[in-house]
mmCIF file of C-alpha atoms in Angstrom:
data_model
loop_
_atom_site.group_PDB
_atom_site.id
_atom_site.type_symbol
_atom_site.label_atom_id
_atom_site.label_comp_id
_atom_site.label_asym_id
_atom_site.label_seq_id
_atom_site.Cartn_x
_atom_site.Cartn_y
_atom_site.Cartn_z
ATOM 1 C CA UNK V 791 128.172 114.189 100.559
ATOM 2 C CA UNK V 792 123.496 114.808 100.383
ATOM 3 C CA UNK V 793 120.728 113.205 98.704
ATOM 4 C CA UNK V 794 117.932 115.447 99.146
ATOM 5 C CA UNK V 795 114.411 115.065 96.917
ATOM 6 C CA UNK V 796 111.655 117.092 96.158
ATOM 7 C CA UNK V 797 107.812 116.033 95.102
ATOM 8 C CA UNK V 798 104.773 117.769 93.855
ATOM 9 C CA UNK V 799 101.443 115.880 93.942
ATOM 10 C CA UNK V 800 97.922 116.688 94.582
ATOM 11 C CA UNK V 801 98.146 116.898 98.240
ATOM 12 C CA UNK V 802 101.371 118.794 98.450
ATOM 13 C CA UNK V 803 104.786 119.231 98.326
ATOM 14 C CA UNK V 804 107.370 116.856 99.394
ATOM 15 C CA UNK V 805 110.594 117.568 100.303
ATOM 16 C CA UNK V 806 112.579 115.881 102.074
ATOM 17 C CA UNK V 807 116.987 114.650 102.650
ATOM 18 C CA UNK V 808 119.146 112.384 104.517
ATOM 19 C CA UNK V 809 121.461 114.114 107.133
ATOM 20 C CA UNK V 810 124.720 112.816 106.401
ATOM 21 C CA UNK V 811 127.600 115.531 106.834
ATOM 22 C CA UNK V 812 130.994 113.840 105.487
ATOM 23 C CA UNK V 813 134.235 115.616 106.344
ATOM 24 C CA UNK V 814 137.337 114.537 108.520
ATOM 25 C CA UNK V 815 134.364 113.089 110.564
ATOM 26 C CA UNK V 816 130.698 112.157 110.142
ATOM 27 C CA UNK V 817 128.524 114.323 110.972
ATOM 28 C CA UNK V 818 124.150 114.842 110.973
ATOM 29 C CA UNK V 819 122.633 118.633 111.044
ATOM 30 C CA UNK V 820 119.693 119.346 109.119
ATOM 31 C CA UNK V 821 119.728 120.220 105.554
ATOM 32 C CA UNK V 822 116.282 121.336 105.635
ATOM 33 C CA UNK V 823 115.050 124.771 105.914
ATOM 34 C CA UNK V 824 111.499 125.713 106.405
ATOM 35 C CA UNK V 825 109.753 129.661 106.629
ATOM 36 C CA UNK V 826 106.164 130.771 106.829
ATOM 37 C CA UNK V 827 105.825 134.721 105.774
ATOM 38 C CA UNK V 828 103.338 136.700 105.343
ATOM 39 C CA UNK V 829 100.829 133.631 104.815
ATOM 40 C CA UNK V 830 103.238 131.942 101.949
ATOM 41 C CA UNK V 831 105.700 128.918 102.873
ATOM 42 C CA UNK V 832 108.760 127.829 101.865
ATOM 43 C CA UNK V 833 110.884 125.129 102.999
ATOM 44 C CA UNK V 834 114.410 124.584 101.434
ATOM 45 C CA UNK V 835 116.822 121.612 100.543
ATOM 46 C CA UNK V 836 120.562 121.907 100.355
ATOM 47 C CA UNK V 837 122.974 119.314 98.615
ATOM 48 C CA UNK V 838 126.577 120.723 98.605
ATOM 49 C CA UNK V 839 129.373 122.856 100.376
ATOM 50 C CA UNK V 840 127.523 123.906 103.596
ATOM 51 C CA UNK V 841 128.553 127.026 104.040
ATOM 52 C CA UNK V 842 128.156 128.487 100.831
ATOM 53 C CA UNK V 843 124.408 127.222 100.290
ATOM 54 C CA UNK V 844 123.683 128.050 104.094
ATOM 55 C CA UNK V 845 124.154 131.564 102.863
ATOM 56 C CA UNK V 846 122.331 131.551 99.608
ATOM 57 C CA UNK V 847 119.089 129.664 101.747
ATOM 58 C CA UNK V 848 119.696 132.438 104.429
ATOM 59 C CA UNK V 849 119.809 135.170 101.866
ATOM 60 C CA UNK V 850 116.968 134.126 99.735
ATOM 61 C CA UNK V 851 114.578 134.383 102.597
ATOM 62 C CA UNK V 852 115.843 137.333 104.134
ATOM 63 C CA UNK V 853 114.650 138.922 100.159
ATOM 64 C CA UNK V 854 111.126 136.441 99.894
ATOM 65 C CA UNK V 855 110.362 138.474 104.252
ATOM 66 C CA UNK V 856 110.914 141.278 102.498
ATOM 67 C CA UNK V 857 108.955 141.378 99.279
ATOM 68 C CA UNK V 858 105.703 143.911 98.980
ATOM 69 C CA UNK V 859 102.497 140.607 99.271
ATOM 70 C CA UNK V 860 101.949 141.650 95.576
ATOM 71 C CA UNK V 861 105.084 140.807 94.654
ATOM 72 C CA UNK V 862 105.132 137.628 96.056
ATOM 73 C CA UNK V 863 103.627 136.028 92.219
ATOM 74 C CA UNK V 864 104.895 133.443 90.676
ATOM 75 C CA UNK V 865 107.302 135.247 88.119
ATOM 76 C CA UNK V 866 108.387 137.373 91.038
ATOM 77 C CA UNK V 867 109.324 134.159 93.761
ATOM 78 C CA UNK V 868 111.872 133.211 90.757
ATOM 79 C CA UNK V 869 113.633 135.864 90.220
ATOM 80 C CA UNK V 870 113.723 137.026 93.318
ATOM 81 C CA UNK V 871 115.664 133.610 93.971
ATOM 82 C CA UNK V 872 117.809 133.696 91.247
ATOM 83 C CA UNK V 873 118.588 136.998 92.082
ATOM 84 C CA UNK V 874 119.606 136.132 96.033
ATOM 85 C CA UNK V 875 121.735 132.964 94.151
ATOM 86 C CA UNK V 876 123.302 134.328 91.601
ATOM 87 C CA UNK V 877 126.019 136.915 93.652
ATOM 88 C CA UNK V 878 126.774 133.321 96.335
ATOM 89 C CA UNK V 879 127.413 131.757 93.344
ATOM 90 C CA UNK V 880 129.326 134.774 92.110
ATOM 91 C CA UNK V 881 131.803 134.942 94.395
ATOM 92 C CA UNK V 882 132.473 131.964 95.986
ATOM 93 C CA UNK V 883 132.004 129.676 93.239
ATOM 94 C CA UNK V 884 132.504 130.840 89.887
ATOM 95 C CA UNK V 885 135.457 133.068 90.412
ATOM 96 C CA UNK V 886 137.477 129.806 92.248
ATOM 97 C CA UNK V 887 139.434 128.153 89.693
ATOM 98 C CA UNK V 888 137.968 125.571 87.610
ATOM 99 C CA UNK V 889 139.413 122.918 89.589
ATOM 100 C CA UNK V 890 138.002 124.247 92.872
ATOM 101 C CA UNK V 891 134.796 124.469 91.724
ATOM 102 C CA UNK V 892 133.251 121.684 92.178
ATOM 103 C CA UNK V 893 134.295 121.842 95.924
ATOM 104 C CA UNK V 894 132.621 125.067 96.524
ATOM 105 C CA UNK V 895 129.272 124.180 94.719
ATOM 106 C CA UNK V 896 125.192 124.091 96.117
ATOM 107 C CA UNK V 897 122.208 122.965 95.091
ATOM 108 C CA UNK V 898 118.814 124.065 96.641
ATOM 109 C CA UNK V 899 115.448 122.648 96.061
ATOM 110 C CA UNK V 900 112.585 124.706 96.960
ATOM 111 C CA UNK V 901 109.279 123.634 97.574
ATOM 112 C CA UNK V 902 106.358 126.884 97.804
ATOM 113 C CA UNK V 903 103.689 127.707 98.555
ATOM 114 C CA UNK V 904 102.358 130.766 97.063
ATOM 115 C CA UNK V 905 99.659 132.034 97.532
ATOM 116 C CA UNK V 906 99.337 134.785 94.334
ATOM 117 C CA UNK V 907 101.182 132.924 92.098
ATOM 118 C CA UNK V 908 98.832 129.684 91.892
ATOM 119 C CA UNK V 909 99.499 127.465 95.666
ATOM 120 C CA UNK V 910 102.064 124.570 94.885
ATOM 121 C CA UNK V 911 105.379 125.140 92.980
ATOM 122 C CA UNK V 912 108.963 123.307 92.882
ATOM 123 C CA UNK V 913 112.037 124.511 91.822
ATOM 124 C CA UNK V 914 115.293 123.484 91.883
ATOM 125 C CA UNK V 915 118.530 126.308 91.928
ATOM 126 C CA UNK V 916 121.360 125.070 89.890
ATOM 127 C CA UNK V 917 124.863 125.187 90.439
ATOM 128 C CA UNK V 918 125.134 128.167 88.073
ATOM 129 C CA UNK V 919 122.325 129.699 89.836
ATOM 130 C CA UNK V 920 119.520 128.976 87.277
ATOM 131 C CA UNK V 921 115.775 128.066 89.226
ATOM 132 C CA UNK V 922 114.052 126.026 87.122
ATOM 133 C CA UNK V 923 111.247 124.007 87.845
ATOM 134 C CA UNK V 924 111.181 120.189 86.800
ATOM 135 C CA UNK V 925 108.726 118.931 84.268
ATOM 136 C CA UNK V 926 107.694 115.705 85.891
ATOM 137 C CA UNK V 927 106.764 117.428 89.146
ATOM 138 C CA UNK V 928 110.129 116.069 91.156
ATOM 139 C CA UNK V 929 113.240 116.400 91.553
ATOM 140 C CA UNK V 930 116.433 114.923 93.164
ATOM 141 C CA UNK V 931 120.127 116.754 94.661
ATOM 142 C CA UNK V 932 123.415 116.341 95.136
ATOM 143 C CA UNK V 933 125.317 113.859 94.340
ATOM 144 C CA UNK V 934 123.500 110.808 95.027
ATOM 145 C CA UNK V 935 121.023 112.369 92.874
ATOM 146 C CA UNK V 936 121.768 109.963 89.856
ATOM 147 C CA UNK V 937 120.563 107.457 91.993
ATOM 148 C CA UNK V 938 117.288 109.268 93.506
ATOM 149 C CA UNK V 939 116.377 109.564 90.026
ATOM 150 C CA UNK V 940 117.013 106.101 89.125
ATOM 151 C CA UNK V 941 114.558 104.752 92.338
ATOM 152 C CA UNK V 942 111.982 107.386 91.516
ATOM 153 C CA UNK V 943 111.519 107.743 87.972
ATOM 154 C CA UNK V 944 109.675 104.443 87.336
ATOM 155 C CA UNK V 945 107.425 105.336 90.223
ATOM 156 C CA UNK V 946 106.452 108.876 90.304
ATOM 157 C CA UNK V 947 103.667 110.000 89.296
ATOM 158 C CA UNK V 948 101.530 113.337 90.385
ATOM 159 C CA UNK V 949 98.475 111.970 91.164
ATOM 160 C CA UNK V 950 100.033 109.640 93.594
ATOM 161 C CA UNK V 951 98.232 110.440 97.056
ATOM 162 C CA UNK V 952 100.940 112.332 99.222
ATOM 163 C CA UNK V 953 100.728 108.875 102.005
ATOM 164 C CA UNK V 954 101.853 106.754 98.484
ATOM 165 C CA UNK V 955 104.678 109.455 98.042
ATOM 166 C CA UNK V 956 106.168 109.670 101.730
ATOM 167 C CA UNK V 957 106.524 105.535 100.867
ATOM 168 C CA UNK V 958 108.662 106.360 97.814
ATOM 169 C CA UNK V 959 110.966 108.765 98.929
ATOM 170 C CA UNK V 960 111.441 106.915 102.515
ATOM 171 C CA UNK V 961 112.588 103.819 99.679
ATOM 172 C CA UNK V 962 114.471 106.116 97.726
ATOM 173 C CA UNK V 963 117.076 107.205 100.608
ATOM 174 C CA UNK V 964 116.498 104.102 101.951
ATOM 175 C CA UNK V 965 118.310 102.321 99.091
ATOM 176 C CA UNK V 966 120.744 105.387 98.182
ATOM 177 C CA UNK V 967 121.824 105.132 101.940
ATOM 178 C CA UNK V 968 122.415 101.843 101.491
ATOM 179 C CA UNK V 969 124.365 101.690 98.894
ATOM 180 C CA UNK V 970 126.844 104.292 99.810
ATOM 181 C CA UNK V 971 127.388 105.215 103.449
ATOM 182 C CA UNK V 972 128.208 108.506 102.255
ATOM 183 C CA UNK V 973 125.201 108.819 102.726
ATOM 184 C CA UNK V 974 122.997 108.009 106.216
ATOM 185 C CA UNK V 975 121.636 109.205 109.423
ATOM 186 C CA UNK V 976 118.103 109.584 110.160
ATOM 187 C CA UNK V 977 115.648 111.373 107.039
ATOM 188 C CA UNK V 978 114.296 114.886 107.509
ATOM 189 C CA UNK V 979 111.181 114.296 105.308
ATOM 190 C CA UNK V 980 108.793 117.875 105.347
ATOM 191 C CA UNK V 981 105.499 118.074 104.244
ATOM 192 C CA UNK V 982 103.160 121.263 102.936
ATOM 193 C CA UNK V 983 99.939 120.016 102.548
ATOM 194 C CA UNK V 984 96.796 121.516 100.584
ATOM 195 C CA UNK V 985 96.076 124.269 102.630
ATOM 196 C CA UNK V 986 100.242 125.788 102.682
ATOM 197 C CA UNK V 987 100.999 124.668 106.279
ATOM 198 C CA UNK V 988 104.511 123.391 106.290
ATOM 199 C CA UNK V 989 105.070 120.718 109.324
ATOM 200 C CA UNK V 990 107.857 118.345 110.140
ATOM 201 C CA UNK V 991 107.397 114.426 109.365
ATOM 202 C CA UNK V 992 109.331 112.103 111.621
ATOM 203 C CA UNK V 993 112.102 110.091 110.200
ATOM 204 C CA UNK V 994 111.132 106.376 108.798
ATOM 205 C CA UNK V 995 110.012 103.817 111.261
ATOM 206 C CA UNK V 996 111.401 100.652 111.632
ATOM 207 C CA UNK V 997 108.678 99.192 110.455
ATOM 208 C CA UNK V 998 108.662 101.118 107.308
ATOM 209 C CA UNK V 999 112.086 100.071 106.538
ATOM 210 C CA UNK V 1000 111.274 96.713 107.478
ATOM 211 C CA UNK V 1001 108.204 96.329 104.867
ATOM 212 C CA UNK V 1002 109.837 97.597 102.397
ATOM 213 C CA UNK V 1003 113.064 95.314 102.749
ATOM 214 C CA UNK V 1004 110.743 92.267 103.642
ATOM 215 C CA UNK V 1005 108.545 93.206 99.728
ATOM 216 C CA UNK V 1006 111.741 94.307 97.575
ATOM 217 C CA UNK V 1007 113.183 90.260 98.810
ATOM 218 C CA UNK V 1008 110.061 88.820 97.660
ATOM 219 C CA UNK V 1009 110.010 90.493 94.747
ATOM 220 C CA UNK V 1010 113.449 89.457 93.614
ATOM 221 C CA UNK V 1011 112.202 85.785 94.334
ATOM 222 C CA UNK V 1012 109.765 86.047 93.061
ATOM 223 C CA UNK V 1013 111.061 87.534 89.409
ATOM 224 C CA UNK V 1014 113.612 84.941 88.937
ATOM 225 C CA UNK V 1015 110.621 81.691 89.389
ATOM 226 C CA UNK V 1016 109.110 83.525 86.369
ATOM 227 C CA UNK V 1017 111.722 82.440 83.873
ATOM 228 C CA UNK V 1018 113.259 79.446 85.389
ATOM 229 C CA UNK V 1019 111.830 76.243 83.818
ATOM 230 C CA UNK V 1020 112.894 73.693 86.245
ATOM 231 C CA UNK V 1021 109.822 74.815 88.437
ATOM 232 C CA UNK V 1022 106.495 73.113 87.450
ATOM 233 C CA UNK V 1023 103.786 75.063 87.106
ATOM 234 C CA UNK V 1024 102.066 73.807 90.299
ATOM 235 C CA UNK V 1025 105.401 74.640 92.049
ATOM 236 C CA UNK V 1026 104.857 78.356 90.667
ATOM 237 C CA UNK V 1027 101.177 79.254 91.159
ATOM 238 C CA UNK V 1028 101.793 77.896 94.619
ATOM 239 C CA UNK V 1029 104.715 80.227 94.346
ATOM 240 C CA UNK V 1030 102.776 83.535 93.729
ATOM 241 C CA UNK V 1031 100.012 82.283 96.464
ATOM 242 C CA UNK V 1032 102.837 81.951 98.954
ATOM 243 C CA UNK V 1033 103.486 85.744 97.301
ATOM 244 C CA UNK V 1034 100.299 86.881 97.804
ATOM 245 C CA UNK V 1035 99.782 85.660 100.898
ATOM 246 C CA UNK V 1036 102.516 87.339 102.777
ATOM 247 C CA UNK V 1037 101.704 90.882 100.900
ATOM 248 C CA UNK V 1038 98.208 90.852 102.902
ATOM 249 C CA UNK V 1039 100.018 90.467 105.686
ATOM 250 C CA UNK V 1040 102.445 93.000 105.172
ATOM 251 C CA UNK V 1041 99.676 95.091 104.242
ATOM 252 C CA UNK V 1042 97.406 93.843 107.547
ATOM 253 C CA UNK V 1043 100.566 95.284 109.628
ATOM 254 C CA UNK V 1044 100.837 98.117 107.801
ATOM 255 C CA UNK V 1045 97.309 99.761 108.588
ATOM 256 C CA UNK V 1046 98.063 98.714 113.134
ATOM 257 C CA UNK V 1047 100.990 101.125 112.786
ATOM 258 C CA UNK V 1048 100.426 104.339 114.179
ATOM 259 C CA UNK V 1049 100.205 107.271 111.817
#
């Protein structure tokens, strides 16, 4: 199973995914595939049937590389993605009996830097081959998409910095992995920065996961004291001061971590 997510913020685009494929055995493989051509950058994230999805991604990459530079506009890229994916969907997914289609289907997230298409763009390619741009600036795909959306939607804002989005992505992926053993492995995170350059980020550090878990535990504990009538006002204020002190320690320790 897969959870993959893409975020479009003012600083650029972040694409992330888990790496676990679950079949007869658990294996960890790449699910995020970056590509640069003619000054443009593209990052593809796969969810669903591995072979069908990889065929579709390879066809998308080949089709984009074959485009003349002046054709790589927003409209041109959307059309090319749609035309590259549709034959795979028709031949290998939609042609199968209805009971088999779910197992053969795939979804793709595409983060882009298109020089002639307005810079950063985020596309989601659905199970039927439709190519859309998420209205809310982020997209989640895969069986775990509903969980990812649950964790991301309340916090995500287009005005967030890339550092904040990285933390949100780590939180969402970590929560999904802890919820269901079908998701797992080191996370893959790829950034397309302000200038259109693409690079992999290291997986979530043990420190990041620890700080997220600690903060969530502290927040949960404080939340339950809010409506506890057995706690005096003085005791509650002491709880709040303790919470603030713990957060300050986490902040201080975070600033000391290598970037």
